[in-house]
PDB file of C-alpha atoms in Angstrom:
ATOM      1  CA  MET B   1      -5.639  -6.062  47.679  1.00  0.00           C
ATOM      2  CA  GLU B   2      -2.571  -7.899  46.549  1.00  0.00           C
ATOM      3  CA  THR B   3      -0.690  -8.239  43.312  1.00  0.00           C
ATOM      4  CA  GLN B   4       2.593  -9.653  42.126  1.00  0.00           C
ATOM      5  CA  LEU B   5       5.206  -7.303  40.705  1.00  0.00           C
ATOM      6  CA  GLY B   6       8.014  -9.490  39.403  1.00  0.00           C
ATOM      7  CA  GLN B   7       9.216 -11.466  42.439  1.00  0.00           C
ATOM      8  CA  THR B   8       7.602  -9.044  44.916  1.00  0.00           C
ATOM      9  CA  LEU B   9       4.145  -9.348  46.428  1.00  0.00           C
ATOM     10  CA  ILE B  10       2.573  -5.906  46.820  1.00  0.00           C
ATOM     11  CA  ARG B  11      -0.165  -5.974  49.446  1.00  0.00           C
ATOM     12  CA  MET B  12      -2.479  -3.228  50.731  1.00  0.00           C
ATOM     13  CA  ILE B  13      -4.552  -3.870  53.836  1.00  0.00           C
ATOM     14  CA  LYS B  14      -6.449  -1.989  56.486  1.00  0.00           C
ATOM     15  CA  GLY B  15      -4.865  -2.771  59.822  1.00  0.00           C
ATOM     16  CA  ASP B  16      -2.498  -2.079  62.672  1.00  0.00           C
ATOM     17  CA  ILE B  17       1.132  -1.756  61.644  1.00  0.00           C
ATOM     18  CA  THR B  18       2.349  -2.718  65.125  1.00  0.00           C
ATOM     19  CA  VAL B  19       1.151  -6.320  64.718  1.00  0.00           C
ATOM     20  CA  GLN B  20       2.605  -7.018  61.261  1.00  0.00           C
ATOM     21  CA  GLU B  21       4.916 -10.009  60.903  1.00  0.00           C
ATOM     22  CA  THR B  22       7.077  -8.602  58.131  1.00  0.00           C
ATOM     23  CA  GLU B  23      10.795  -8.402  58.926  1.00  0.00           C
ATOM     24  CA  ALA B  24      10.576  -4.617  59.189  1.00  0.00           C
ATOM     25  CA  ILE B  25       7.891  -2.033  59.738  1.00  0.00           C
ATOM     26  CA  VAL B  26       8.238   1.633  58.903  1.00  0.00           C
ATOM     27  CA  ASN B  27       7.638   4.307  61.494  1.00  0.00           C
ATOM     28  CA  ALA B  28       6.392   7.700  60.312  1.00  0.00           C
ATOM     29  CA  ALA B  29       8.616   9.442  62.847  1.00  0.00           C
ATOM     30  CA  ASN B  30       9.353  13.039  63.709  1.00  0.00           C
ATOM     31  CA  SER B  31      12.825  14.520  63.311  1.00  0.00           C
ATOM     32  CA  GLY B  32      13.549  14.172  67.030  1.00  0.00           C
ATOM     33  CA  LEU B  33      13.040  10.368  66.981  1.00  0.00           C
ATOM     34  CA  MET B  34      11.596  10.510  70.504  1.00  0.00           C
ATOM     35  CA  GLY B  35       8.150   9.098  69.776  1.00  0.00           C
ATOM     36  CA  GLY B  36       5.009  11.128  69.409  1.00  0.00           C
ATOM     37  CA  GLY B  37       1.431  10.679  68.272  1.00  0.00           C
ATOM     38  CA  GLY B  38      -0.181   8.602  65.566  1.00  0.00           C
ATOM     39  CA  VAL B  39       1.810   5.719  64.081  1.00  0.00           C
ATOM     40  CA  ASP B  40       4.988   6.902  65.838  1.00  0.00           C
ATOM     41  CA  GLY B  41       3.449   6.753  69.301  1.00  0.00           C
ATOM     42  CA  ALA B  42       1.758   3.418  68.624  1.00  0.00           C
ATOM     43  CA  ILE B  43       5.035   1.816  67.493  1.00  0.00           C
ATOM     44  CA  HIS B  44       6.959   3.139  70.490  1.00  0.00           C
ATOM     45  CA  ARG B  45       4.245   1.946  72.924  1.00  0.00           C
ATOM     46  CA  ALA B  46       3.976  -1.516  71.359  1.00  0.00           C
ATOM     47  CA  GLY B  47       7.720  -1.978  70.870  1.00  0.00           C
ATOM     48  CA  GLY B  48       8.693  -0.884  74.349  1.00  0.00           C
ATOM     49  CA  PRO B  49      11.604   1.125  75.743  1.00  0.00           C
ATOM     50  CA  GLN B  50      14.318  -0.581  73.662  1.00  0.00           C
ATOM     51  CA  ILE B  51      13.224   1.302  70.527  1.00  0.00           C
ATOM     52  CA  LEU B  52      13.362   4.668  72.294  1.00  0.00           C
ATOM     53  CA  ALA B  53      16.772   3.836  73.778  1.00  0.00           C
ATOM     54  CA  GLU B  54      18.141   3.046  70.312  1.00  0.00           C
ATOM     55  CA  CYS B  55      16.566   6.213  68.887  1.00  0.00           C
ATOM     56  CA  LYS B  56      18.271   8.236  71.627  1.00  0.00           C
ATOM     57  CA  GLU B  57      21.620   6.679  70.663  1.00  0.00           C
ATOM     58  CA  ILE B  58      21.063   7.543  66.998  1.00  0.00           C
ATOM     59  CA  ARG B  59      20.051  11.093  67.902  1.00  0.00           C
ATOM     60  CA  ALA B  60      23.130  11.529  70.118  1.00  0.00           C
ATOM     61  CA  ARG B  61      25.348  10.273  67.307  1.00  0.00           C
ATOM     62  CA  GLN B  62      23.861  12.179  64.353  1.00  0.00           C
ATOM     63  CA  GLY B  63      21.366  14.741  65.652  1.00  0.00           C
ATOM     64  CA  MET B  64      17.902  15.310  64.253  1.00  0.00           C
ATOM     65  CA  LEU B  65      16.749  13.110  61.365  1.00  0.00           C
ATOM     66  CA  PRO B  66      16.073  15.287  58.313  1.00  0.00           C
ATOM     67  CA  PRO B  67      12.822  14.826  56.369  1.00  0.00           C
ATOM     68  CA  GLY B  68      13.242  12.287  53.582  1.00  0.00           C
ATOM     69  CA  GLN B  69      15.884  10.241  55.416  1.00  0.00           C
ATOM     70  CA  ALA B  70      15.650   6.957  57.361  1.00  0.00           C
ATOM     71  CA  VAL B  71      17.385   5.113  60.204  1.00  0.00           C
ATOM     72  CA  ILE B  72      16.880   1.626  61.628  1.00  0.00           C
ATOM     73  CA  THR B  73      16.435   0.146  65.104  1.00  0.00           C
ATOM     74  CA  THR B  74      15.472  -3.257  66.369  1.00  0.00           C
ATOM     75  CA  GLY B  75      11.786  -3.992  66.851  1.00  0.00           C
ATOM     76  CA  GLY B  76      11.847  -4.326  70.621  1.00  0.00           C
ATOM     77  CA  ARG B  77       8.722  -6.262  71.627  1.00  0.00           C
ATOM     78  CA  LEU B  78       7.165  -6.043  68.143  1.00  0.00           C
ATOM     79  CA  LYS B  79       6.715  -9.076  65.891  1.00  0.00           C
ATOM     80  CA  ALA B  80       8.819  -7.240  63.301  1.00  0.00           C
ATOM     81  CA  ARG B  81      12.550  -7.638  63.845  1.00  0.00           C
ATOM     82  CA  TYR B  82      13.300  -4.053  62.764  1.00  0.00           C
ATOM     83  CA  VAL B  83      11.736  -0.605  62.732  1.00  0.00           C
ATOM     84  CA  ILE B  84      12.826   1.751  59.978  1.00  0.00           C
ATOM     85  CA  HIS B  85      12.147   5.316  61.104  1.00  0.00           C
ATOM     86  CA  THR B  86      11.585   7.943  58.423  1.00  0.00           C
ATOM     87  CA  VAL B  87      10.500  11.551  58.511  1.00  0.00           C
ATOM     88  CA  GLY B  88       8.036  12.638  55.887  1.00  0.00           C
ATOM     89  CA  PRO B  89       7.259  16.194  54.901  1.00  0.00           C
ATOM     90  CA  VAL B  90       4.748  18.470  56.570  1.00  0.00           C
ATOM     91  CA  TRP B  91       2.269  19.559  53.891  1.00  0.00           C
ATOM     92  CA  ALA B  92       2.649  23.251  53.086  1.00  0.00           C
ATOM     93  CA  GLY B  93       0.550  23.450  49.930  1.00  0.00           C
ATOM     94  CA  GLY B  94       2.800  21.481  47.593  1.00  0.00           C
ATOM     95  CA  GLY B  95       5.219  24.215  46.599  1.00  0.00           C
ATOM     96  CA  LYS B  96       8.009  23.499  49.084  1.00  0.00           C
ATOM     97  CA  GLY B  97       9.363  20.226  47.726  1.00  0.00           C
ATOM     98  CA  GLU B  98       6.949  18.035  49.663  1.00  0.00           C
ATOM     99  CA  ASP B  99       6.504  15.495  46.835  1.00  0.00           C
ATOM    100  CA  GLU B 100      10.250  14.945  46.452  1.00  0.00           C
ATOM    101  CA  THR B 101      10.753  14.697  50.217  1.00  0.00           C
ATOM    102  CA  LEU B 102       8.019  12.068  50.496  1.00  0.00           C
ATOM    103  CA  ARG B 103       9.468  10.115  47.578  1.00  0.00           C
ATOM    104  CA  SER B 104      12.872  10.295  49.251  1.00  0.00           C
ATOM    105  CA  ALA B 105      11.427   8.993  52.541  1.00  0.00           C
ATOM    106  CA  TYR B 106      10.076   5.859  50.838  1.00  0.00           C
ATOM    107  CA  HIS B 107      13.267   5.422  48.793  1.00  0.00           C
ATOM    108  CA  SER B 108      15.452   5.779  51.908  1.00  0.00           C
ATOM    109  CA  CYS B 109      13.435   3.094  53.719  1.00  0.00           C
ATOM    110  CA  LEU B 110      13.625   0.678  50.792  1.00  0.00           C
ATOM    111  CA  SER B 111      17.359   1.297  50.326  1.00  0.00           C
ATOM    112  CA  LEU B 112      18.095   0.783  54.015  1.00  0.00           C
ATOM    113  CA  ALA B 113      16.040  -2.413  54.072  1.00  0.00           C
ATOM    114  CA  ARG B 114      17.810  -3.725  50.982  1.00  0.00           C
ATOM    115  CA  GLU B 115      21.236  -2.920  52.477  1.00  0.00           C
ATOM    116  CA  ARG B 116      20.300  -4.946  55.570  1.00  0.00           C
ATOM    117  CA  GLY B 117      18.989  -7.907  53.570  1.00  0.00           C
ATOM    118  CA  ILE B 118      15.407  -7.343  54.724  1.00  0.00           C
ATOM    119  CA  ARG B 119      13.002  -9.093  52.354  1.00  0.00           C
ATOM    120  CA  SER B 120       9.620  -8.005  53.736  1.00  0.00           C
ATOM    121  CA  ILE B 121       8.558  -4.554  54.874  1.00  0.00           C
ATOM    122  CA  SER B 122       5.327  -2.859  55.994  1.00  0.00           C
ATOM    123  CA  PHE B 123       4.676   0.833  55.400  1.00  0.00           C
ATOM    124  CA  PRO B 124       2.065   3.137  56.867  1.00  0.00           C
ATOM    125  CA  SER B 125       0.775   6.053  54.795  1.00  0.00           C
ATOM    126  CA  VAL B 126       3.668   8.391  55.633  1.00  0.00           C
ATOM    127  CA  SER B 127       2.820  12.077  56.266  1.00  0.00           C
ATOM    128  CA  THR B 128      -0.944  11.761  55.744  1.00  0.00           C
ATOM    129  CA  GLY B 129      -1.895  12.023  59.420  1.00  0.00           C
ATOM    130  CA  ILE B 130      -0.859  15.021  61.480  1.00  0.00           C
ATOM    131  CA  TYR B 131       1.447  16.211  58.674  1.00  0.00           C
ATOM    132  CA  HIS B 132      -1.667  16.654  56.446  1.00  0.00           C
ATOM    133  CA  PHE B 133      -0.193  15.442  53.126  1.00  0.00           C
ATOM    134  CA  PRO B 134      -3.175  14.753  50.805  1.00  0.00           C
ATOM    135  CA  VAL B 135      -3.761  10.987  50.830  1.00  0.00           C
ATOM    136  CA  ASP B 136      -4.433  10.581  47.095  1.00  0.00           C
ATOM    137  CA  ARG B 137      -1.222  12.405  46.207  1.00  0.00           C
ATOM    138  CA  ALA B 138       0.792  10.558  48.870  1.00  0.00           C
ATOM    139  CA  ALA B 139      -0.517   7.192  47.655  1.00  0.00           C
ATOM    140  CA  ARG B 140       0.598   7.869  44.075  1.00  0.00           C
ATOM    141  CA  ILE B 141       4.061   8.945  45.241  1.00  0.00           C
ATOM    142  CA  ALA B 142       4.476   5.956  47.586  1.00  0.00           C
ATOM    143  CA  LEU B 143       3.280   3.367  45.094  1.00  0.00           C
ATOM    144  CA  ARG B 144       5.284   4.777  42.176  1.00  0.00           C
ATOM    145  CA  GLU B 145       8.432   4.745  44.294  1.00  0.00           C
ATOM    146  CA  VAL B 146       7.843   1.172  45.447  1.00  0.00           C
ATOM    147  CA  LYS B 147       6.999   0.017  41.920  1.00  0.00           C
ATOM    148  CA  ASP B 148      10.097   1.668  40.450  1.00  0.00           C
ATOM    149  CA  PHE B 149      12.372   0.458  43.254  1.00  0.00           C
ATOM    150  CA  VAL B 150      11.339  -3.207  43.251  1.00  0.00           C
ATOM    151  CA  SER B 151      11.265  -3.322  39.438  1.00  0.00           C
ATOM    152  CA  GLY B 152      14.822  -2.041  39.226  1.00  0.00           C
ATOM    153  CA  GLN B 153      16.275  -3.774  42.288  1.00  0.00           C
ATOM    154  CA  PRO B 154      14.759  -7.185  42.962  1.00  0.00           C
ATOM    155  CA  GLY B 155      15.158  -8.747  46.376  1.00  0.00           C
ATOM    156  CA  PHE B 156      11.952  -8.014  48.251  1.00  0.00           C
ATOM    157  CA  ALA B 157       9.524 -10.876  48.766  1.00  0.00           C
ATOM    158  CA  GLU B 158       6.782  -8.524  50.031  1.00  0.00           C
ATOM    159  CA  VAL B 159       6.070  -4.830  50.358  1.00  0.00           C
ATOM    160  CA  ARG B 160       2.944  -4.237  52.418  1.00  0.00           C
ATOM    161  CA  PHE B 161       0.990  -1.037  52.988  1.00  0.00           C
ATOM    162  CA  VAL B 162      -0.865  -1.149  56.292  1.00  0.00           C
ATOM    163  CA  LEU B 163      -3.464   1.573  56.179  1.00  0.00           C
ATOM    164  CA  PHE B 164      -5.528   2.896  59.059  1.00  0.00           C
ATOM    165  CA  SER B 165      -8.935   3.353  57.403  1.00  0.00           C
ATOM    166  CA  ASP B 166     -11.098   2.061  54.584  1.00  0.00           C
ATOM    167  CA  GLN B 167     -10.915   5.480  52.916  1.00  0.00           C
ATOM    168  CA  VAL B 168      -7.090   5.487  52.878  1.00  0.00           C
ATOM    169  CA  LEU B 169      -7.072   1.894  51.601  1.00  0.00           C
ATOM    170  CA  ARG B 170      -9.420   2.899  48.745  1.00  0.00           C
ATOM    171  CA  GLU B 171      -7.130   5.822  47.862  1.00  0.00           C
ATOM    172  CA  PHE B 172      -4.130   3.477  47.658  1.00  0.00           C
ATOM    173  CA  GLU B 173      -6.047   0.945  45.549  1.00  0.00           C
ATOM    174  CA  ALA B 174      -7.177   3.707  43.162  1.00  0.00           C
ATOM    175  CA  ALA B 175      -3.617   5.019  42.908  1.00  0.00           C
ATOM    176  CA  TRP B 176      -2.303   1.517  42.119  1.00  0.00           C
ATOM    177  CA  GLN B 177      -4.865   1.147  39.344  1.00  0.00           C
ATOM    178  CA  GLU B 178      -3.904   4.561  37.951  1.00  0.00           C
ATOM    179  CA  ILE B 179      -0.182   3.736  38.009  1.00  0.00           C
ATOM    180  CA  THR B 180      -0.333   0.168  36.685  1.00  0.00           C
ATOM    181  CA  GLY B 181      -3.632   0.024  34.812  1.00  0.00           C
ATOM    182  CA  LYS B 182      -4.500  -3.016  36.946  1.00  0.00           C
ATOM    183  CA  ALA B 183      -7.607  -3.078  39.130  1.00  0.00           C
ATOM    184  CA  ALA B 184      -7.293  -3.967  42.809  1.00  0.00           C
ATOM    185  CA  LYS B 185      -7.920  -7.647  43.583  1.00  0.00           C
TER     186      LYS B 185
END
């Protein structure tokens, strides 16, 4: 599915985030920034040791990365020039600020990309894997934040959501239709 939002192309696809050719990809990292499972492990494996070395430098300089925040490294061997690492919330039933933390994670990534002059970015579905955030809820939060951000601060040519299954893609398409009133194309 793709649609134009002002000057920004919003695209949702099923695929592998490690092979995207956007300027930056987003890593759903853990607070330690040392790699892990899921998207995090895949990005570290595909990007090679340079990403981990830069993450170690960031960790030595500032400590653990709090949920809702983001940092940036180069892309190592990836097609993307940069990796923006963010930590989403672990789902605890919805009463511990998880929605706001997830919104903050997306906002932090977009802000960091904008500060660096990055014009195209690919996101995974942050926190919906091993952190168990409900996909439908996460999709609405992610898409609202992207819609609000690019509407208020133009500069992105493309924001892409690279989703790991047909079911997650359908959830994102349904959320987009709910938010905008526009059916997926």
